[in-house]
């Protein structure tokens, strides 16, 4: 192996070690708003307004709520604004995300997408900026009379930055959207802490127009 190739692998080895250290160091919770209705694509020109109550199960527990506005940009992208507050480890938060619905949910195949999110969160002793990617998979199953159920799985991961330091974020989320009519959906989900995140239960209602 040439010296140049050896240097290349040593360089990437150092970078991998830095990333790995970020995911196992700097203990403390990270607080994300739930995935909620991100997996359900909003058609271009339409909007969705959602209310998401939440119950945090870790780091002292707490309750909170988020308001989320989603707007359909085009056949591939939605944009969402988020504002919320709560008690316990999850306090005031504001931000947004841009979702890319790469593979649509059509007959015979599930939908696949990725949301990129930026969220500023107040935690008990500081403020924190969280930058995450949220890959997700979803599939709607009609149940008749214009109703349906849309289970989804998502894996938010990224980094949180606070007071000159940063740490890795990882979380597994399972949930479902229940379509009650063309304009009303109910949501329920559970988030499980994988690394520097919160375990939580959340739900809510979404109005689409």
Backbone as a printed PyTorch tensor [residue, N CA C, xyz], in Angstrom:
tensor([[[  0.8390,  -1.1880,   0.0000],
         [  0.0000,   0.0000,   0.0000],
         [  0.8830,   1.2510,   0.0000]],

        [[  0.5950,   2.2000,  -0.8800],
         [  1.4320,   3.3880,  -1.0010],
         [  1.2420,   4.3050,   0.2020]],

        [[  2.2230,   5.2100,   0.3890],
         [  2.1390,   6.1470,   1.4980],
         [  0.9230,   7.0540,   1.3550]],

        [[  0.5770,   7.4130,   0.0900],
         [ -0.5780,   8.2820,  -0.1370],
         [ -1.8660,   7.5950,   0.2970]],

        [[ -2.0400,   6.3200,  -0.0430],
         [ -3.2430,   5.5800,   0.3450],
         [ -3.3000,   5.4170,   1.8560]],

        [[ -2.1230,   5.1200,   2.4710],
         [ -2.0980,   4.9820,   3.9230],
         [ -2.5130,   6.2950,   4.5940]],

        [[ -2.0160,   7.4060,   4.0650],
         [ -2.3740,   8.7090,   4.6370],
         [ -3.8700,   8.9690,   4.4960]],

        [[ -4.4450,   8.5540,   3.3510],
         [ -5.8850,   8.7360,   3.1280],
         [ -6.6950,   8.0060,   4.1900]],

        [[ -6.3600,   6.7280,   4.4330],
         [ -7.1120,   5.9480,   5.4120],
         [ -6.9070,   6.4860,   6.8290]],

        [[ -5.6810,   6.9690,   7.1320],
         [ -5.4550,   7.5490,   8.4460],
         [ -6.3110,   8.8060,   8.6280]],

        [[ -6.4180,   9.6370,   7.5690],
         [ -7.2130,  10.8620,   7.6420],
         [ -8.6790,  10.5460,   7.9010]],

        [[ -9.2330,   9.5840,   7.1510],
         [-10.6440,   9.2370,   7.3530],
         [-10.8530,   8.5240,   8.6710]],

        [[ -9.8330,   7.8070,   9.1360],
         [ -9.9440,   7.1700,  10.4420],
         [-10.0720,   8.1850,  11.5550]],

        [[ -9.3180,   9.3030,  11.4450],
         [ -9.4150,  10.3640,  12.4370],
         [-10.8030,  10.9970,  12.4070]],

        [[-11.3100,  11.2390,  11.1920],
         [-12.6400,  11.8470,  11.0790],
         [-13.7050,  10.9320,  11.6600]],

        [[-13.6260,   9.6430,  11.3780],
         [-14.5990,   8.6900,  11.9190],
         [-14.5380,   8.6610,  13.4400]],

        [[-13.3190,   8.7480,  13.9860],
         [-13.1760,   8.7430,  15.4390],
         [-13.8180,   9.9770,  16.0590]],

        [[-13.6630,  11.1370,  15.3870],
         [-14.2760,  12.3670,  15.8960],
         [-15.7940,  12.2320,  15.9180]],

        [[-16.3720,  11.7180,  14.8190],
         [-17.8270,  11.5470,  14.7590],
         [-18.2980,  10.5630,  15.8200]],

        [[-17.5650,   9.4490,  15.9680],
         [-17.9500,   8.4480,  16.9660],
         [-17.9020,   9.0300,  18.3670]],

        [[-16.8890,   9.8530,  18.6410],
         [-16.7760,  10.4730,  19.9550],
         [-17.9710,  11.3710,  20.2270]],

        [[-18.4310,  12.0770,  19.1930],
         [-19.5820,  12.9630,  19.3720],
         [-20.8260,  12.1940,  19.7570]],

        [[-20.9350,  10.9390,  19.3220],
         [-22.1280,  10.1610,  19.6100],
         [-22.0720,   9.4690,  20.9610]],

        [[-20.9470,   9.4990,  21.6390],
         [-20.8690,   8.8200,  22.9250],
         [-20.4010,   9.7410,  24.0440]],

        [[-20.1430,  11.0030,  23.7460],
         [-19.6430,  11.9250,  24.7550],
         [-20.6530,  13.0230,  25.0450]],

        [[-20.2400,  13.9370,  25.9330],
         [-21.0550,  15.0840,  26.2980],
         [-22.4600,  14.6790,  26.7020]],

        [[-22.6120,  13.9450,  27.8140],
         [-23.9180,  13.4510,  28.2190],
         [-24.9080,  14.5740,  28.4520]],

        [[-26.1880,  14.2720,  28.2250],
         [-27.2540,  15.2400,  28.4100],
         [-28.3090,  15.0360,  27.3540]],

        [[-29.5620,  15.3850,  27.6420],
         [-30.6390,  15.1150,  26.7080],
         [-30.6790,  16.0860,  25.5530]],

        [[-31.1530,  15.6180,  24.4270],
         [-31.5040,  16.4540,  23.2870],
         [-33.0160,  16.3700,  23.1030]],

        [[-33.6640,  17.4670,  22.7790],
         [-35.1160,  17.4800,  22.6910],
         [-35.5680,  17.8100,  21.2830]],

        [[-36.1850,  16.8410,  20.6110],
         [-36.7210,  17.0830,  19.2790],
         [-38.2380,  17.1200,  19.3300]],

        [[-38.8540,  17.9280,  18.4650],
         [-40.2730,  17.7810,  18.2230],
         [-40.4890,  16.4470,  17.5140]],

        [[-41.6710,  15.8560,  17.6770],
         [-41.9280,  14.5500,  17.0820],
         [-41.9490,  14.5880,  15.5590]],

        [[-41.9120,  13.4070,  14.9670],
         [-41.9920,  13.2940,  13.5070],
         [-43.3640,  13.7490,  13.0160]],

        [[-44.4140,  13.3350,  13.7130],
         [-45.7900,  13.7800,  13.4850],
         [-46.2440,  13.5030,  12.0500]],

        [[-46.5920,  14.5250,  11.2620],
         [-47.1470,  14.2930,   9.9250],
         [-46.1240,  14.4440,   8.8070]],

        [[-44.8270,  14.4830,   9.1260],
         [-43.8120,  14.6060,   8.0780],
         [-43.9660,  13.5410,   6.9900]],

        [[-44.1990,  12.2570,   7.3390],
         [-44.2720,  11.2480,   6.2690],
         [-45.4490,  11.4080,   5.3090]],

        [[-46.4910,  12.1320,   5.7110],
         [-47.6550,  12.2770,   4.8320],
         [-47.4700,  13.4950,   3.9360]],

        [[-47.3030,  13.2630,   2.6410],
         [-47.0070,  14.3280,   1.6880],
         [-48.2190,  15.2440,   1.5170]],

        [[-47.9650,  16.5610,   1.5750],
         [-48.9930,  17.5650,   1.3260],
         [-48.8780,  18.0070,  -0.1250]],

        [[-49.9580,  17.9170,  -0.8600],
         [-49.9310,  18.2370,  -2.2930],
         [-49.5420,  19.6990,  -2.5290]],

        [[-48.9080,  19.9860,  -3.6740],
         [-48.4920,  21.3580,  -3.9770],
         [-49.6420,  22.3510,  -3.8700]],

        [[-49.3860,  23.4690,  -3.1980],
         [-50.3940,  24.5040,  -3.0450],
         [-51.3270,  24.3020,  -1.8710]],

        [[-51.3110,  23.1300,  -1.2380],
         [-52.1400,  22.8840,  -0.0680],
         [-51.3260,  23.1030,   1.2020]],

        [[-52.0280,  23.1440,   2.3530],
         [-51.3250,  23.2740,   3.6200],
         [-51.9700,  22.3620,   4.6570]],

        [[-51.2110,  22.0820,   5.7160],
         [-51.7040,  21.2860,   6.8290],
         [-51.3180,  21.9820,   8.1200]],

        [[-52.2480,  22.0600,   9.0540],
         [-52.0200,  22.6680,  10.3590],
         [-52.2670,  21.6220,  11.4280]],

        [[-51.2550,  21.3840,  12.2740],
         [-51.3540,  20.3210,  13.2530],
         [-51.0560,  20.7810,  14.6650]],

        [[-51.7060,  20.1310,  15.6350],
         [-51.4400,  20.3260,  17.0560],
         [-50.9510,  19.0030,  17.6230]],

        [[-49.7650,  19.0230,  18.2400],
         [-49.1070,  17.8050,  18.7040],
         [-48.8110,  17.8730,  20.2100]],

        [[-49.6950,  17.3630,  21.0780],
         [-49.3390,  17.2040,  22.4900],
         [-48.3100,  16.0830,  22.6420]],

        [[-47.4710,  16.1650,  23.7040],
         [-46.4360,  15.1550,  23.9060],
         [-46.2280,  14.8920,  25.3870]],

        [[-45.8150,  13.6690,  25.6800],
         [-45.4660,  13.2570,  27.0310],
         [-44.0520,  12.6970,  26.9930]],

        [[-43.1010,  13.3790,  27.6400],
         [-41.7080,  12.9370,  27.6840],
         [-41.5630,  11.9120,  28.8060]],

        [[-40.8720,  10.8170,  28.5300],
         [-40.7610,   9.7150,  29.4780],
         [-39.4000,   9.6220,  30.1380]],

        [[-38.4390,  10.4540,  29.7350],
         [-37.0720,  10.3420,  30.2350],
         [-36.5760,  11.6810,  30.7840]],

        [[-35.4390,  11.6470,  31.4950],
         [-34.7790,  12.8360,  32.0240],
         [-35.7260,  13.7010,  32.8530]],

        [[-36.4590,  13.0690,  33.7660],
         [-37.3560,  13.8020,  34.6430],
         [-38.7810,  13.9150,  34.1630]],

        [[-39.0500,  13.5290,  32.9190],
         [-40.3960,  13.5470,  32.3330],
         [-40.9170,  14.9790,  32.2010]],

        [[-42.0020,  15.1210,  31.4730],
         [-42.6040,  16.4240,  31.2590],
         [-43.6650,  16.3410,  30.1860]],

        [[-44.4200,  17.4110,  30.0370],
         [-45.4540,  17.4780,  29.0090],
         [-45.2010,  18.7170,  28.1610]],

        [[-45.7620,  18.7190,  26.9600],
         [-45.5820,  19.8580,  26.0790],
         [-46.5250,  19.7820,  24.9030]],

        [[-46.3890,  20.7340,  23.9860],
         [-47.2150,  20.7540,  22.7860],
         [-46.4890,  21.5400,  21.6980]],

        [[-46.6910,  21.1180,  20.4550],
         [-46.1290,  21.7870,  19.2880],
         [-47.2470,  22.1440,  18.3190]],

        [[-47.1030,  23.2860,  17.6690],
         [-47.9570,  23.6470,  16.5440],
         [-47.1070,  23.5610,  15.2890]],

        [[-47.6300,  22.8790,  14.2570],
         [-46.8460,  22.6500,  13.0450],
         [-47.6580,  23.0430,  11.8130]],

        [[-47.0460,  23.8790,  10.9960],
         [-47.6660,  24.2960,   9.7320],
         [-46.8450,  23.7300,   8.5810]],

        [[-47.5010,  22.9690,   7.7060],
         [-46.8330,  22.3410,   6.5660],
         [-47.4270,  22.8800,   5.2730]],

        [[-46.5560,  23.2220,   4.3230],
         [-47.0110,  23.7390,   3.0290],
         [-46.3950,  22.9090,   1.9060]],

        [[-47.2330,  22.5000,   0.9540],
         [-46.7480,  21.7460,  -0.1960],
         [-46.0870,  22.6610,  -1.2170]],

        [[-44.7810,  22.4690,  -1.4540],
         [-44.0540,  23.3310,  -2.3840],
         [-44.1850,  22.8690,  -3.8300]],

        [[-43.9420,  21.5790,  -4.0590],
         [-44.0260,  21.0160,  -5.4070],
         [-44.2380,  19.5160,  -5.3030]],

        [[-44.0480,  18.7850,  -6.3980],
         [-44.3110,  17.3490,  -6.4000],
         [-43.2920,  16.5440,  -5.6040]],

        [[-42.2180,  17.1930,  -5.1440],
         [-41.1710,  16.4960,  -4.4020],
         [-41.0160,  16.9780,  -2.9720]],

        [[-41.3000,  18.2740,  -2.7020],
         [-40.9210,  18.8740,  -1.4220],
         [-42.0940,  19.5020,  -0.6730]],

        [[-42.0470,  19.3620,   0.6610],
         [-42.8930,  20.0910,   1.5970],
         [-41.9900,  20.8880,   2.5310]],

        [[-42.5010,  21.9970,   3.0430],
         [-41.7810,  22.7690,   4.0530],
         [-42.6750,  22.8820,   5.2870]],

        [[-42.0660,  22.8230,   6.4720],
         [-42.8390,  22.8350,   7.7140],
         [-42.2140,  23.7940,   8.7210]],

        [[-43.0490,  24.5930,   9.3980],
         [-42.6290,  25.4300,  10.5000],
         [-43.1160,  24.8440,  11.8130]],

        [[-42.3020,  24.9840,  12.8750],
         [-42.5920,  24.3770,  14.1700],
         [-42.4060,  25.4080,  15.2720]],

        [[-43.3630,  25.4720,  16.2010],
         [-43.1930,  26.2490,  17.4150],
         [-43.8930,  25.4940,  18.5420]],

        [[-43.2640,  25.4780,  19.7120],
         [-43.8550,  24.7390,  20.8150],
         [-43.1860,  25.0660,  22.1290]],

        [[-43.7250,  24.4830,  23.1850],
         [-43.1660,  24.6740,  24.5160],
         [-43.5590,  23.4910,  25.3820]],

        [[-42.9780,  23.4330,  26.5800],
         [-43.2790,  22.3190,  27.4600],
         [-42.5620,  22.4560,  28.7810]],

        [[-42.7750,  21.4690,  29.6430],
         [-42.1250,  21.4210,  30.9410],
         [-41.0810,  20.3090,  30.9320]],

        [[-40.3470,  20.1710,  32.0460],
         [-39.3380,  19.1190,  32.1220],
         [-38.1710,  19.4200,  31.2080]],

        [[-37.5830,  18.3830,  30.5720],
         [-36.3810,  18.5930,  29.7530],
         [-36.6530,  19.2620,  28.4200]],

        [[-37.8920,  19.2420,  27.9410],
         [-38.2250,  19.8280,  26.6410],
         [-38.9920,  21.1190,  26.8630]],

        [[-38.3600,  22.2600,  26.5230],
         [-38.9950,  23.5410,  26.7640],
         [-39.2530,  24.2470,  25.4390]],

        [[-39.1930,  25.5630,  25.4100],
         [-39.5150,  26.2820,  24.1820],
         [-38.6530,  25.7830,  23.0270]],

        [[-39.2900,  25.6060,  21.8620],
         [-38.5610,  25.2320,  20.6530],
         [-39.2030,  25.8930,  19.4360]],

        [[-38.3580,  26.2540,  18.4590],
         [-38.8270,  26.8720,  17.2270],
         [-37.8890,  26.4600,  16.1010]],

        [[-38.4460,  26.2360,  14.9310],
         [-37.6160,  25.8290,  13.8010],
         [-38.4630,  25.3800,  12.6290]],

        [[-37.8810,  24.5130,  11.8200],
         [-38.5970,  24.0310,  10.6460],
         [-37.8460,  22.9330,   9.9460]],

        [[-38.4880,  22.3750,   8.9330],
         [-37.8510,  21.3270,   8.1510],
         [-38.3020,  21.3830,   6.7020]],

        [[-37.4960,  20.7670,   5.8720],
         [-37.7790,  20.6190,   4.4470],
         [-37.7310,  19.1320,   4.1390]],

        [[-38.8410,  18.5840,   3.6530],
         [-38.9050,  17.1440,   3.3900],
         [-38.9060,  16.8720,   1.8900]],

        [[-38.2140,  15.7950,   1.5340],
         [-38.0970,  15.3600,   0.1460],
         [-38.7350,  13.9870,   0.0280]],

        [[-39.8400,  13.8990,  -0.6850],
         [-40.5650,  12.6370,  -0.8410],
         [-40.0560,  11.9440,  -2.1070]],

        [[-38.8930,  11.2640,  -1.9770],
         [-38.2030,  10.7150,  -3.1420],
         [-39.0060,   9.6230,  -3.8460]],

        [[-39.5890,   8.7190,  -3.0800],
         [-40.3820,   7.6290,  -3.6550],
         [-41.7940,   7.7600,  -3.1160]],

        [[-42.7840,   8.0560,  -3.9640],
         [-44.1440,   8.2810,  -3.4690],
         [-44.8040,   6.9870,  -2.9970]],

        [[-45.7340,   7.1510,  -2.0860],
         [-46.5480,   6.0370,  -1.6000],
         [-47.6510,   5.7780,  -2.6220]],

        [[-47.4310,   4.7760,  -3.4730],
         [-48.4290,   4.3970,  -4.4650],
         [-48.7140,   2.9040,  -4.3270]],

        [[-49.7010,   2.4350,  -5.0490],
         [-50.1100,   1.0340,  -4.9400],
         [-48.9350,   0.1050,  -5.2310]],

        [[-48.6870,  -0.8230,  -4.3140],
         [-47.6480,  -1.8220,  -4.5100],
         [-46.2930,  -1.4580,  -3.9560]],

        [[-46.1190,  -0.2180,  -3.4560],
         [-44.8140,   0.1480,  -2.8950],
         [-44.9980,   1.1640,  -1.7760]],

        [[-44.1490,   1.1100,  -0.7500],
         [-44.1900,   2.1200,   0.3120],
         [-43.5200,   3.4070,  -0.1420]],

        [[-43.7950,   4.4770,   0.5640],
         [-43.1320,   5.7430,   0.2910],
         [-41.8520,   5.8780,   1.0970]],

        [[-40.8470,   6.5130,   0.4970],
         [-39.5660,   6.7560,   1.1610],
         [-39.2120,   8.2200,   1.0130]],

        [[-38.7000,   8.8140,   2.0890],
         [-38.3330,  10.2220,   2.0150],
         [-37.3050,  10.5980,   3.0600]],

        [[-36.9230,  11.8650,   3.0120],
         [-35.9380,  12.4010,   3.9450],
         [-36.3080,  13.8400,   4.2690]],

        [[-36.3690,  14.1600,   5.5600],
         [-36.5660,  15.5340,   6.0010],
         [-35.2750,  16.0510,   6.6130]],

        [[-34.9310,  17.3000,   6.3060],
         [-33.7840,  17.9670,   6.9320],
         [-34.3440,  19.0480,   7.8540]],

        [[-33.9380,  19.0100,   9.1200],
         [-34.5850,  19.8570,  10.1240],
         [-33.5710,  20.6720,  10.9190]],

        [[-33.9340,  21.9220,  11.2020],
         [-33.1850,  22.7870,  12.1020],
         [-34.1440,  23.2520,  13.1910]],

        [[-33.7270,  23.0660,  14.4560],
         [-34.5990,  23.3700,  15.5810],
         [-33.7800,  23.9980,  16.7050]],

        [[-34.2430,  25.1590,  17.1880],
         [-33.6390,  25.7560,  18.3730],
         [-34.4810,  25.3730,  19.5760]],

        [[-33.8310,  24.8340,  20.6130],
         [-34.5430,  24.3070,  21.7770],
         [-33.9520,  24.8920,  23.0480]],

        [[-34.8260,  25.2900,  23.9740],
         [-34.3910,  25.6530,  25.3130],
         [-34.4780,  24.4140,  26.1940]],

        [[-33.3430,  24.0240,  26.7650],
         [-33.3090,  22.9460,  27.7400],
         [-33.0460,  23.5830,  29.0990]],

        [[-33.0900,  22.8360,  30.2060],
         [-33.0700,  23.4800,  31.5270],
         [-31.9560,  24.4830,  31.7610]],

        [[-30.7570,  24.2710,  31.2280],
         [-29.6440,  25.1460,  31.5730],
         [-29.0100,  25.8530,  30.3830]],

        [[-29.6070,  25.7700,  29.2000],
         [-28.9670,  26.3710,  28.0240],
         [-29.9410,  26.3860,  26.8530]],

        [[-29.4610,  26.9660,  25.7440],
         [-30.1430,  26.8490,  24.4670],
         [-29.3370,  25.9220,  23.5720]],

        [[-30.0100,  25.2630,  22.6420],
         [-29.3130,  24.2960,  21.7990],
         [-29.8690,  24.3360,  20.3770]],

        [[-28.9850,  24.3240,  19.3930],
         [-29.3720,  24.2230,  17.9930],
         [-29.2050,  22.7820,  17.5510]],

        [[-30.2720,  22.1960,  17.0280],
         [-30.2470,  20.8040,  16.5870],
         [-30.4100,  20.7400,  15.0690]],

        [[-29.4740,  20.0990,  14.4110],
         [-29.5260,  19.8850,  12.9670],
         [-29.6270,  18.3950,  12.7230]],

        [[-30.7460,  17.9510,  12.1610],
         [-30.9890,  16.5240,  12.0040],
         [-31.4880,  16.1820,  10.6070]],

        [[-31.2020,  14.9600,  10.1940],
         [-31.8260,  14.3610,   9.0320],
         [-32.8070,  13.3090,   9.5280]],

        [[-33.9660,  13.2150,   8.8760],
         [-35.0140,  12.2960,   9.3240],
         [-35.4300,  11.4060,   8.1490]],

        [[-34.7320,  10.3010,   7.9080],
         [-35.2030,   9.3570,   6.8910],
         [-36.4630,   8.6470,   7.3840]],

        [[-37.3950,   8.4010,   6.4830],
         [-38.6560,   7.7720,   6.8950],
         [-39.2010,   6.8720,   5.7910]],

        [[-40.0180,   5.9050,   6.2260],
         [-40.7350,   5.0130,   5.3190],
         [-42.1770,   4.9480,   5.7910]],

        [[-43.1270,   4.9320,   4.8610],
         [-44.5400,   4.9600,   5.2400],
         [-45.3770,   4.2670,   4.1700]],

        [[-46.5780,   3.8450,   4.5450],
         [-47.4930,   3.2110,   3.6070],
         [-48.9210,   3.3620,   4.1160]],

        [[-49.8050,   3.9230,   3.2880],
         [-51.2040,   4.0710,   3.6830],
         [-52.0230,   2.8710,   3.2040]],

        [[-52.9150,   2.4120,   4.1020],
         [-53.8160,   1.3050,   3.7970],
         [-55.2470,   1.7970,   3.9510]],

        [[-56.0110,   1.8780,   2.8420],
         [-57.4080,   2.3270,   2.9360],
         [-58.2300,   1.3550,   3.7890]],

        [[-59.1480,   1.9240,   4.5800],
         [-60.0350,   1.1030,   5.4130],
         [-61.5010,   1.2770,   5.0340]],

        [[-61.7720,   2.0140,   3.9590],
         [-63.1330,   2.2020,   3.4960],
         [-63.7410,   3.5070,   3.9630]],

        [[-64.7740,   3.9630,   3.2430],
         [-65.5030,   5.1970,   3.5710],
         [-64.5800,   6.4090,   3.6240]],

        [[-63.5720,   6.4480,   2.7320],
         [-62.6750,   7.5830,   2.6800],
         [-61.6840,   7.6560,   3.8210]],

        [[-61.5570,   6.5850,   4.5870],
         [-60.6460,   6.5690,   5.7130],
         [-59.4590,   5.6460,   5.4300]],

        [[-58.4260,   5.7370,   6.2630],
         [-57.2550,   4.8940,   6.0660],
         [-56.2990,   5.0190,   7.2390]],

        [[-55.3370,   4.1060,   7.2930],
         [-54.3050,   4.1440,   8.3150],
         [-52.9440,   4.1230,   7.6180]],

        [[-52.0200,   4.9490,   8.0720],
         [-50.7180,   5.1270,   7.4260],
         [-49.6000,   4.9450,   8.4640]],

        [[-49.1520,   3.7040,   8.7020],
         [-48.0270,   3.5080,   9.6290],
         [-46.7270,   4.0520,   9.0370]],

        [[-45.8140,   4.4740,   9.9220],
         [-44.5270,   4.9780,   9.4630],
         [-43.4390,   4.6280,  10.4610]],

        [[-42.2190,   4.5900,   9.9510],
         [-41.0260,   4.4330,  10.7810],
         [-40.0290,   5.4920,  10.3630]],

        [[-39.4060,   6.1530,  11.3390],
         [-38.4170,   7.1940,  11.0550],
         [-37.2370,   7.0360,  12.0040]],

        [[-36.0940,   7.5660,  11.5790],
         [-34.8740,   7.4740,  12.4000],
         [-34.1480,   8.8210,  12.3760]],

        [[-34.6160,   9.7880,  13.1800],
         [-33.9210,  11.0790,  13.2380],
         [-32.4940,  10.9200,  13.7740]],

        [[-31.5460,  11.5500,  13.1040],
         [-30.1630,  11.5320,  13.5850],
         [-29.4430,  12.7740,  13.0780]],

        [[-28.4820,  13.2280,  13.8750],
         [-27.7400,  14.4270,  13.5140],
         [-26.9020,  14.9080,  14.6760]],

        [[-26.8470,  16.2370,  14.8640],
         [-26.0010,  16.8250,  15.9000],
         [-26.7240,  17.9600,  16.5980]],

        [[-26.4030,  18.1450,  17.8900],
         [-26.8710,  19.2790,  18.6630],
         [-25.6900,  20.1250,  19.0950]],

        [[-25.8360,  21.4510,  19.0070],
         [-24.7480,  22.3760,  19.3030],
         [-25.1630,  23.3130,  20.4310]],

        [[-24.3110,  23.4030,  21.4670],
         [-24.6240,  24.2530,  22.6040],
         [-23.3500,  24.6310,  23.3410]],

        [[-23.1910,  25.9170,  23.6550],
         [-22.0860,  26.4210,  24.4760],
         [-20.7250,  25.9710,  23.9540]],

        [[-20.5470,  26.0010,  22.6570],
         [-19.2700,  25.6610,  22.0530],
         [-18.9730,  24.1840,  21.9520]],

        [[-19.9060,  23.3220,  22.2790],
         [-19.7160,  21.8770,  22.1550],
         [-20.8350,  21.2780,  21.3080]],

        [[-20.6850,  20.0280,  20.9480],
         [-21.7230,  19.3540,  20.1670],
         [-21.7660,  17.8870,  20.5550]],

        [[-22.8860,  17.2560,  20.2250],
         [-23.0540,  15.8280,  20.5060],
         [-23.9720,  15.2060,  19.4570]],

        [[-23.8630,  13.9050,  19.3080],
         [-24.6840,  13.2080,  18.3290],
         [-26.0820,  12.9420,  18.8460]],

        [[-27.0330,  12.9130,  17.9130],
         [-28.4410,  12.6490,  18.2060],
         [-28.8720,  11.4120,  17.4210]],

        [[-29.5750,  10.4960,  18.0590],
         [-30.1720,   9.3660,  17.3380],
         [-31.4260,   8.9250,  18.0800]],

        [[-32.4530,   8.6140,  17.3260],
         [-33.7510,   8.2820,  17.9070],
         [-34.5230,   7.4130,  16.9180]],

        [[-35.2490,   6.4290,  17.4140],
         [-36.1200,   5.5970,  16.5770],
         [-37.5680,   5.9670,  16.8590]],

        [[-38.3610,   6.1510,  15.8050],
         [-39.7420,   6.5990,  15.9540],
         [-40.6670,   5.6820,  15.1520]],

        [[-41.7230,   5.2180,  15.8020],
         [-42.7540,   4.4110,  15.1550],
         [-44.0940,   5.0730,  15.4130]],

        [[-44.9160,   5.1920,  14.3920],
         [-46.2080,   5.8280,  14.5820],
         [-47.1630,   5.5230,  13.4450]],

        [[-48.2960,   6.2070,  13.4640],
         [-49.3030,   6.0110,  12.4200],
         [-50.1810,   7.2520,  12.3250]],

        [[-50.6160,   7.5420,  11.0970],
         [-51.6080,   8.5780,  10.8530],
         [-52.9150,   7.8890,  10.4950]],

        [[-54.0150,   8.3580,  11.0710],
         [-55.3260,   7.7800,  10.8330],
         [-56.1850,   8.8100,  10.1040]],

        [[-56.4440,   8.5360,   8.8210],
         [-57.2400,   9.4710,   8.0130],
         [-58.7160,   9.2690,   8.3260]],

        [[-59.3410,  10.3110,   8.8820],
         [-60.7530,  10.2500,   9.2290],
         [-61.6300,  10.8270,   8.1290]],

        [[-61.0440,  11.7310,   7.3150],
         [-61.7380,  12.3150,   6.1740],
         [-60.6790,  12.9000,   5.2560]],

        [[-61.0870,  13.5590,   4.1990],
         [-60.1270,  14.1580,   3.2820],
         [-59.3220,  15.2760,   3.9400]],

        [[-59.8430,  15.8560,   5.0090],
         [-59.1700,  17.0090,   5.6170],
         [-58.7070,  16.7750,   7.0540]],

        [[-59.0660,  15.6650,   7.6720],
         [-58.7370,  15.4330,   9.0760],
         [-57.9430,  14.1390,   9.2390]],

        [[-56.8180,  14.2280,   9.9520],
         [-56.0230,  13.0610,  10.3250],
         [-55.7060,  13.1110,  11.8180]],

        [[-55.6840,  11.9360,  12.4370],
         [-55.1990,  11.7910,  13.8020],
         [-53.8340,  11.1210,  13.7530]],

        [[-52.9620,  11.4730,  14.6900],
         [-51.5950,  10.9540,  14.6870],
         [-51.2660,  10.3880,  16.0620]],

        [[-50.5560,   9.2740,  16.0860],
         [-49.9990,   8.7450,  17.3220],
         [-48.6110,   8.1980,  17.0310]],

        [[-47.6700,   8.3800,  17.9780],
         [-46.3100,   7.8870,  17.7530],
         [-45.5890,   7.6890,  19.0790]],

        [[-44.5440,   6.8870,  19.0260],
         [-43.6570,   6.6860,  20.1580],
         [-42.2210,   6.8670,  19.6750]],

        [[-41.4430,   7.6440,  20.4190],
         [-40.0340,   7.8450,  20.1220],
         [-39.1780,   7.1620,  21.1680]],

        [[-38.1320,   6.4910,  20.7370],
         [-37.2550,   5.7400,  21.6310],
         [-35.8470,   6.3190,  21.5480]],

        [[-35.2960,   6.6800,  22.6970],
         [-33.9580,   7.2380,  22.7600],
         [-32.9220,   6.2040,  22.3300]],

        [[-32.1120,   6.5470,  21.3430],
         [-30.9840,   5.7310,  20.9320],
         [-29.6840,   6.3640,  21.4250]],

        [[-29.5710,   7.6920,  21.2760],
         [-28.3830,   8.3970,  21.7510],
         [-28.6810,   9.8760,  21.9630]],

        [[-28.5380,  10.3620,  23.2030],
         [-28.6970,  11.7690,  23.5410],
         [-30.0260,  12.3380,  23.0450]],

        [[-31.1020,  11.5760,  23.1560],
         [-32.4270,  12.0280,  22.7570],
         [-33.3970,  11.7510,  23.8980]],

        [[-34.6890,  11.9040,  23.6360],
         [-35.7190,  11.6140,  24.6180],
         [-36.5850,  10.4590,  24.1350]],

        [[-37.0860,   9.6680,  25.0870],
         [-38.1730,   8.7340,  24.7890],
         [-39.4820,   9.4480,  25.1090]],

        [[-40.4720,   9.2910,  24.2450],
         [-41.7000,  10.0700,  24.4160],
         [-42.8800,   9.3750,  23.7700]],

        [[-44.0680,   9.8140,  24.1590],
         [-45.3280,   9.4790,  23.4970],
         [-45.9460,  10.7830,  23.0030]],

        [[-46.4650,  10.7800,  21.7930],
         [-47.1350,  11.9760,  21.2980],
         [-48.2670,  11.5690,  20.3620]],

        [[-49.0960,  12.5300,  20.0680],
         [-50.2200,  12.3020,  19.1540],
         [-50.6960,  13.6460,  18.6540]],

        [[-51.9550,  13.6960,  18.2540],
         [-52.4900,  14.9800,  17.8410],
         [-53.4260,  14.8820,  16.6630]],

        [[-53.7390,  16.0470,  16.1190],
         [-54.6820,  16.1490,  15.0180],
         [-54.1140,  17.0790,  13.9550]],

        [[-54.4060,  16.7580,  12.6890],
         [-53.9290,  17.5500,  11.5460],
         [-55.1220,  17.9120,  10.6730]],

        [[-55.2260,  19.1830,  10.3590],
         [-56.2390,  19.6760,   9.4300],
         [-55.5420,  20.0420,   8.1170]],

        [[-56.0040,  19.4800,   6.9990],
         [-55.3990,  19.7410,   5.6780],
         [-56.3940,  20.4910,   4.8060]],

        [[-55.8970,  21.4940,   4.0930],
         [-56.7570,  22.2750,   3.1840],
         [-55.9990,  22.5750,   1.8830]]])
